[in-house]
Amino acid sequence: MKKKVRMKLISSKKLAKDTIELVLENEYISEEAQPGQFVHLAVPNHTLRRPISIAEINKAAGTVTLLFKIVGEGTKALANLSVGTEIDALGPNGNGFPLSDLQAGDSVLIVGGGVGVPPLYFLARALHDKGMKIRAVLGFQEKEAVFYETAFQELGETQIVTNDGSYGAQGFVTNVINEQNPIHRYFACGPLPMLAAVQHQLKNKTGYLSFEERMGCGIGACYACVIPTNENAGYKKICQDGPVFAANEVVL
Amino acid sequence: MKKKVRMKLISSKKLAKDTIELVLENEYISEEAQPGQFVHLAVPNHTLRRPISIAEINKAAGTVTLLFKIVGEGTKALANLSVGTEIDALGPNGNGFPLSDLQAGDSVLIVGGGVGVPPLYFLARALHDKGMKIRAVLGFQEKEAVFYETAFQELGETQIVTNDGSYGAQGFVTNVINEQNPIHRYFACGPLPMLAAVQHQLKNKTGYLSFEERMGCGIGACYACVIPTNENAGYKKICQDGPVFAANEVVL
Amino acid sequence: MIDLQVDLPGLSMKNPIMPASGCFSFGREYSEFYDLGQLGAVIMKAATGEQRQGNPTPRVAETASGMLNAIGLQNPGVEKIVETEVPFLAQFNVPIIANVAGSTIEEYEKVATVLNTSTDIAAIELNISCPNVKEGGIQFGTNPQMAKEVTQRVKAISRFPVYVKLSPNVTNIVEMAESIEEAGADGITMINTLTGMQINLSTQQPLIANKTGGLSGPAVKPIAIRMIYEVRQAVSLPIIGMGGIATAEDVLEFLLAGADAVAIGTENFHNPLVCPEIIAALPEVLKQYGFSSVKEAVGKAHSA
Amino acid sequence: MIDLQVDLPGLSMKNPIMPASGCFSFGREYSEFYDLGQLGAVIMKAATGEQRQGNPTPRVAETASGMLNAIGLQNPGVEKIVETEVPFLAQFNVPIIANVAGSTIEEYEKVATVLNTSTDIAAIELNISCPNVKEGGIQFGTNPQMAKEVTQRVKAISRFPVYVKLSPNVTNIVEMAESIEEAGADGITMINTLTGMQINLSTQQPLIANKTGGLSGPAVKPIAIRMIYEVRQAVSLPIIGMGGIATAEDVLEFLLAGADAVAIGTENFHNPLVCPEIIAALPEVLKQYGFSSVKEAVGKAHSA
Ligand SMILES: Cc1cc2nc3c(=O)[nH]c(=O)nc-3n(C[C@H](O)[C@H](O)[C@H](O)COP(=O)(O)OP(=O)(O)OC[C@H]3O[C@@H](n4cnc5c(N)ncnc54)[C@H](O)[C@@H]3O)c2cc1C
Ligand SMILES: Cc1cc2nc3c(=O)[nH]c(=O)nc-3n(C[C@H](O)[C@H](O)[C@H](O)COP(=O)(O)OP(=O)(O)OC[C@H]3O[C@@H](n4cnc5c(N)ncnc54)[C@H](O)[C@@H]3O)c2cc1C
Ligand SMILES: Cc1cc2nc3c(=O)[nH]c(=O)nc-3n(C[C@H](O)[C@H](O)[C@H](O)COP(=O)(O)O)c2cc1C
Ligand SMILES: Cc1cc2nc3c(=O)[nH]c(=O)nc-3n(C[C@H](O)[C@H](O)[C@H](O)COP(=O)(O)O)c2cc1C
Ligand code: FES
Ligand code: FES
């Protein structure tokens, strides 16, 4: 049986401009979560839940870390919750990044943009634990928006790109991805234009992209969150079949 | 200019079954309030404000006391507010009980029913300060609902009536009001059937009744809260012309 | 400098914000909260031919993100309004819109005739969400023919620009707007309330004494936006939009959908200062979304 | 013991609670949260003649106490549904209602014909809030003649009781219900969503890709209650009520207004356990307000 759980807020802190990290306690989710999955959070007095990726877990402590940007009423309300509050959540939802066929020593490229970075951190930790060679390219709008740089550096070679050049390289993540490098697998999460550019640039590599879409149920029952695929089935559901899809499966 | 103010919650306690007393800090309202007036409180995520009578003021401390029964979502939310919260309020609203023509030594009968009692306490204190002789008849549903008995006893002769006889006299307030007693003035607040019965029983006395009605604006602008009068004007507005009306003016 | 000025038939307004009819009475109460001279315009409570007592109570109920009301057009009658209320409002020097109601076309005509005697009125708003007693109580506002006729007849005698207030309780809002346009109206105001009901679980009867009441507030905003968007595409009359506005962002949403100006109803009850607060906040919101004037934003959602 | 049993044409239900069409897919996802055998019935997502892809995204938006959706009838087609989805649901032993949609009367007929081949369906629900492509896209559900015709034609071929789902986007809901009754329908379900729109301030365009979407959730409850109350007075068909139900108290309000049973849509997204939670809470709520059965409460608001 799937569960609706309550996650207790343990800590809330601002990591970057408008960017909040929450640590929440819930053993079940901490135990079950796979990199790439998300929780679907109820926000008091809002009809729809908000999907937020799992950025990190600590099984020993039974905690789950979420990182999000304040973009509207829901994320603002989540940012203002006081420690001790219980958040009603569904999860872990979605499929997660496929890892089982990767071998220790494989080279993996991680490409993240903005709030697409958090699920990639959970992923990078898992890859690192399995002994893979990680290279991360993380794009942000500006210096004030950068987060998790040192956290990624501990796991592999990490390059920061900012759109305005106020930190790291200037431009887009695609400017610094070198498609000549040996890559066994790439994983990307970020805004749609970034995913499309990465998909195009790395079309000869095997990769997986994680998508966002406005959701209703978050569990596959309402067909709100679809994405066109080039398979017979046509649309697939991001919340249930995704949020991670093979780069060559989706039509962007 | 009238004001929309913020009242800071200083204390919240349960006085009787489902009955909550809030002490709120706001100098302006504490300074301006007259017995019989009310505050119109915003409840987060509710369209309409809730009108609650002023039960007591402490000008020195700049505080206002409210007493209410939990009957629905709004009062439940008010009962759950934590100390320190600021409540958005309009007030003091309404006309209040007319007192200026009363003399020290006059006999005044106070008749209260349930949550009609709180504004009468503020009134009784004012009458007591002016040296009037107070007799209070306070009706409640049952023993567990009784509040402010000793507070009234300090101000005058006080008789409690409960519908089920679990405390004080059994029955209705009208059972124990003696219309033969000399009364210069009576004041009543409580459920409509009680007010109608009191109006009828004391039809030869001069009295004032305080009414409740579902409100929109609470300031006289929407015509939600009317009461039929036997004057030419027809309906009057409880929030603005009332909540206190001369007993012989209104049609019940 | 963000330009908030809006000019519509009869209405030269320094900003697009006005209180909606019935939610502001005749302004006296709100004038104790702020200087009404800040408003773009004011819309008065409905005027009928004679004094009306309105409905029994309860007249209002709260709903999720909204409210129901069935006030029943309580008002002192048009003569008294012209005599005592219009002069009060006139001192604030903002355009006054008189809301006109009636049970027969003749009553609408009478109200319009009496309003003609006032020197302080800028425009009238025909409230056609009233039952036509001669037509078995069908609302003028739900029948294109009846709406057209009452508009034509009032337009023929009024010396003021005539705005017609559309009821959302119709299958085809565009058809209604087109009838109004054909009838020669100068503008449209929309939307009036949606007919709703709440049942009191304790009494097991409809809570509002009138049984049904009009739904307003944020709950209805998506319906208002959709209808304004549709009407904007079909007719060229100016539109004063309303239905659930509570913030300056909401105002921008209405402008984008096609409203030239907006009115604020229910939110006044929650926040008596909402009109001046929105007027103060609007320039910043327009700027944030790249507009330098109200006019620039109007109808922008249609230009994809 | 509070009696929750409800018997309607084709539906013997142990309680009056069912998920609404389109908010429950074909039950697989919710079956991972609770035993669907607890439900009074289930209503499946719309079935069309062939597979449909539905609308582009975004397909949903949040509104005050509600949401907009424009899914666009994405479904694998009626044959696939009968083959793979109905058998899945059948294992839970609750009456299955198939929601039938189409762009032409012929498509409705086709869907009904294919459904006839299933042994596990208890009733069908005609979703007439679909544009009729042969009539310039006017919705079947907003025109009494068209609604009548599609009902008659489906009724003529279906071997199951036919419930017709009314659209609230009409001037006169009673006229629609009467047409349906004349057409021989076995019951009414109401209400479908209200057409609404939200404008994205950043893109300055309608947020939903389809531009308009259907409004549902607590925001619309007062409209649903009013319409059910009106229809109950005019026709004698059983009514399955829906529109904004989130609690057992809401269910009682619908029963009092005249619904014989209810469906729950949007609230499933907020709380996937809402149906079993309401089923568990309902006996206590009925008792609290003095009822010993669901039947006793039905239509009680009419007996003043
Ligand atoms: C699978 C998934 C994982 C996500 N993980 C993260 C994360 O780790 N960190 C993070 O900052 N953001 C993440 N997002 C985006 C996040 O869900 C939105 O930023 C958030 O829902 C916005 O809510 P709001 O109320 O603040 O904004 P509003 O714009 O007020 O929201 C209005 C409605 O639109 C929806 N919405 C708005 N933007 C988005 C969006 N980009 N994606 C989906 N729904 C949206 C909201 O959920 C809500 O229903 C994720 C989205 C998905 C689908
Ligand atoms: C002038 C005045 C003074 C009042 N003083 C007090 C007081 O001192 N103590 C006290 O306990 N109660 C008082 N009341 C009643 C109090 O306002 C209601 O009990 C309260 O509004 C109920 O809100 P709710 O959300 O809990 O109930 P709900 O039933 O959920 O409220 C739904 C809506 O109905 C309105 N409503 C429900 N019952 C009443 C009512 N009896 N009167 C007016 N509106 C109502 C609510 O304000 C709200 O708009 C007073 C009412 C008025 C008009
Ligand atoms: C209490 C109340 C009284 C109203 N009275 C009138 C009226 O007299 N004439 C009228 O045309 N509209 C009247 N309306 C409708 C409003 O003017 C407005 O069209 C509607 O409430 C939608 O806007 P809102 O959601 O901002 O309130 C009234 C609305 C409310 C809430
Ligand atoms: C996402 C979504 C999809 C829907 N799909 C359908 C559908 O396929 N067929 C149908 O008849 N109604 C559909 N509806 C309408 C619901 O069945 C229901 O009538 C409406 O949402 C009102 O109920 P609610 O407020 O409880 O959601 C859908 C509603 C939603 C929110
Ligand atoms: S959000 Fe409902 S199917 Fe994905
Ligand atoms: S509540 Fe608006 S006039 Fe009294």
PDB file of C-alpha atoms in Angstrom, chain A residues 1-4 40 42-43 45-50 73 88 90 93 213-217 219-227 232-237 240, chain D residues 22-26 29-35 45 51 53-63 65-67 71 74 207 266 269-273 277:
ATOM      1  CA  MET A   1       0.000   0.000   0.000  1.00  0.00           C
ATOM      2  CA  LYS A   2       1.142   3.553  -0.736  1.00  0.00           C
ATOM      3  CA  LYS A   3       1.070   6.000   2.072  1.00  0.00           C
ATOM      4  CA  LYS A   4       0.210   9.537   2.953  1.00  0.00           C
ATOM      5  CA  HIS A  40       4.142  15.737  -3.128  1.00  0.00           C
ATOM      6  CA  ALA A  42       0.236  19.572   0.898  1.00  0.00           C
ATOM      7  CA  VAL A  43       0.335  23.293   1.604  1.00  0.00           C
ATOM      8  CA  ASN A  45      -5.246  26.211   2.254  1.00  0.00           C
ATOM      9  CA  HIS A  46      -4.087  25.252  -1.213  1.00  0.00           C
ATOM     10  CA  THR A  47      -6.014  22.839  -3.401  1.00  0.00           C
ATOM     11  CA  LEU A  48      -3.026  21.289  -5.103  1.00  0.00           C
ATOM     12  CA  ARG A  49       0.056  19.704  -3.620  1.00  0.00           C
ATOM     13  CA  ARG A  50       3.530  20.886  -4.580  1.00  0.00           C
ATOM     14  CA  GLU A  73       2.494  31.149  -2.786  1.00  0.00           C
ATOM     15  CA  ASP A  88       1.454  16.187   4.924  1.00  0.00           C
ATOM     16  CA  LEU A  90       2.804  11.703  -0.505  1.00  0.00           C
ATOM     17  CA  ASN A  93       6.684   9.370  -5.987  1.00  0.00           C
ATOM     18  CA  GLU A 213       5.158  19.805 -15.186  1.00  0.00           C
ATOM     19  CA  ARG A 214       2.165  21.222 -13.336  1.00  0.00           C
ATOM     20  CA  MET A 215       0.583  18.384 -11.437  1.00  0.00           C
ATOM     21  CA  GLY A 216      -2.765  17.437 -10.049  1.00  0.00           C
ATOM     22  CA  CYS A 217      -2.712  14.113  -8.217  1.00  0.00           C
ATOM     23  CA  ILE A 219       0.392   9.692  -8.546  1.00  0.00           C
ATOM     24  CA  GLY A 220      -0.731   9.003 -12.107  1.00  0.00           C
ATOM     25  CA  ALA A 221      -4.495   9.318 -11.792  1.00  0.00           C
ATOM     26  CA  CYS A 222      -5.386  12.646 -13.404  1.00  0.00           C
ATOM     27  CA  TYR A 223      -3.261  12.897 -16.577  1.00  0.00           C
ATOM     28  CA  ALA A 224      -2.281  16.494 -15.832  1.00  0.00           C
ATOM     29  CA  CYS A 225       1.477  16.046 -16.109  1.00  0.00           C
ATOM     30  CA  VAL A 226       2.068  14.413 -19.441  1.00  0.00           C
ATOM     31  CA  ILE A 227       5.002  14.608 -21.829  1.00  0.00           C
ATOM     32  CA  ASN A 232       3.293   4.246 -29.505  1.00  0.00           C
ATOM     33  CA  ALA A 233       1.761   5.148 -26.208  1.00  0.00           C
ATOM     34  CA  GLY A 234       2.079   8.850 -27.020  1.00  0.00           C
ATOM     35  CA  TYR A 235       1.932  10.900 -23.855  1.00  0.00           C
ATOM     36  CA  LYS A 236       3.488   9.524 -20.708  1.00  0.00           C
ATOM     37  CA  LYS A 237       2.902  10.756 -17.165  1.00  0.00           C
ATOM     38  CA  GLN A 240       4.342   8.139 -12.535  1.00  0.00           C
TER      39      GLN A 240
ATOM     40  CA  GLY D  22     -11.458  11.744 -14.445  1.00  0.00           C
ATOM     41  CA  CYS D  23     -10.193  12.120 -10.904  1.00  0.00           C
ATOM     42  CA  PHE D  24      -9.534   8.443 -10.340  1.00  0.00           C
ATOM     43  CA  SER D  25      -8.317   7.195 -13.689  1.00  0.00           C
ATOM     44  CA  PHE D  26      -9.266   3.507 -13.671  1.00  0.00           C
ATOM     45  CA  GLU D  29      -3.269   4.261  -8.505  1.00  0.00           C
ATOM     46  CA  TYR D  30      -5.772   4.621  -5.648  1.00  0.00           C
ATOM     47  CA  SER D  31      -5.843   0.849  -5.177  1.00  0.00           C
ATOM     48  CA  GLU D  32      -2.278   1.256  -3.901  1.00  0.00           C
ATOM     49  CA  PHE D  33      -3.586   3.523  -1.138  1.00  0.00           C
ATOM     50  CA  TYR D  34      -6.658   1.592   0.040  1.00  0.00           C
ATOM     51  CA  ASP D  35      -8.965  -1.290  -0.732  1.00  0.00           C
ATOM     52  CA  LYS D  45     -12.356   8.148 -16.599  1.00  0.00           C
ATOM     53  CA  GLN D  51      -7.595   6.422 -28.211  1.00  0.00           C
ATOM     54  CA  GLN D  53      -4.003  12.028 -26.691  1.00  0.00           C
ATOM     55  CA  GLY D  54      -5.726  14.925 -25.006  1.00  0.00           C
ATOM     56  CA  ASN D  55      -4.537  18.518 -24.805  1.00  0.00           C
ATOM     57  CA  PRO D  56      -1.027  19.937 -24.619  1.00  0.00           C
ATOM     58  CA  THR D  57       0.297  20.952 -21.204  1.00  0.00           C
ATOM     59  CA  PRO D  58      -0.099  22.806 -18.876  1.00  0.00           C
ATOM     60  CA  ARG D  59      -3.363  21.022 -18.262  1.00  0.00           C
ATOM     61  CA  VAL D  60      -4.074  22.192 -14.715  1.00  0.00           C
ATOM     62  CA  ALA D  61      -3.879  25.364 -12.678  1.00  0.00           C
ATOM     63  CA  GLU D  62      -4.629  26.136  -9.079  1.00  0.00           C
ATOM     64  CA  THR D  63      -7.322  28.676  -8.192  1.00  0.00           C
ATOM     65  CA  SER D  65     -10.290  26.881  -3.270  1.00  0.00           C
ATOM     66  CA  GLY D  66     -10.320  25.106  -6.592  1.00  0.00           C
ATOM     67  CA  MET D  67      -8.502  24.166  -9.748  1.00  0.00           C
ATOM     68  CA  ILE D  71      -7.014  17.217 -19.785  1.00  0.00           C
ATOM     69  CA  GLN D  74      -6.909  11.489 -22.894  1.00  0.00           C
ATOM     70  CA  LEU D 207      -1.908  29.525 -18.325  1.00  0.00           C
ATOM     71  CA  THR D 266     -10.702  17.210  -6.941  1.00  0.00           C
ATOM     72  CA  PHE D 269      -5.716  14.969  -5.454  1.00  0.00           C
ATOM     73  CA  HIS D 270      -5.318  16.704  -2.144  1.00  0.00           C
ATOM     74  CA  ASN D 271      -6.079  13.657  -0.078  1.00  0.00           C
ATOM     75  CA  PRO D 272      -5.925  10.294  -1.855  1.00  0.00           C
ATOM     76  CA  LEU D 273      -7.665   8.758   1.157  1.00  0.00           C
ATOM     77  CA  GLU D 277     -12.133   8.678   5.233  1.00  0.00           C
TER      78      GLU D 277
END
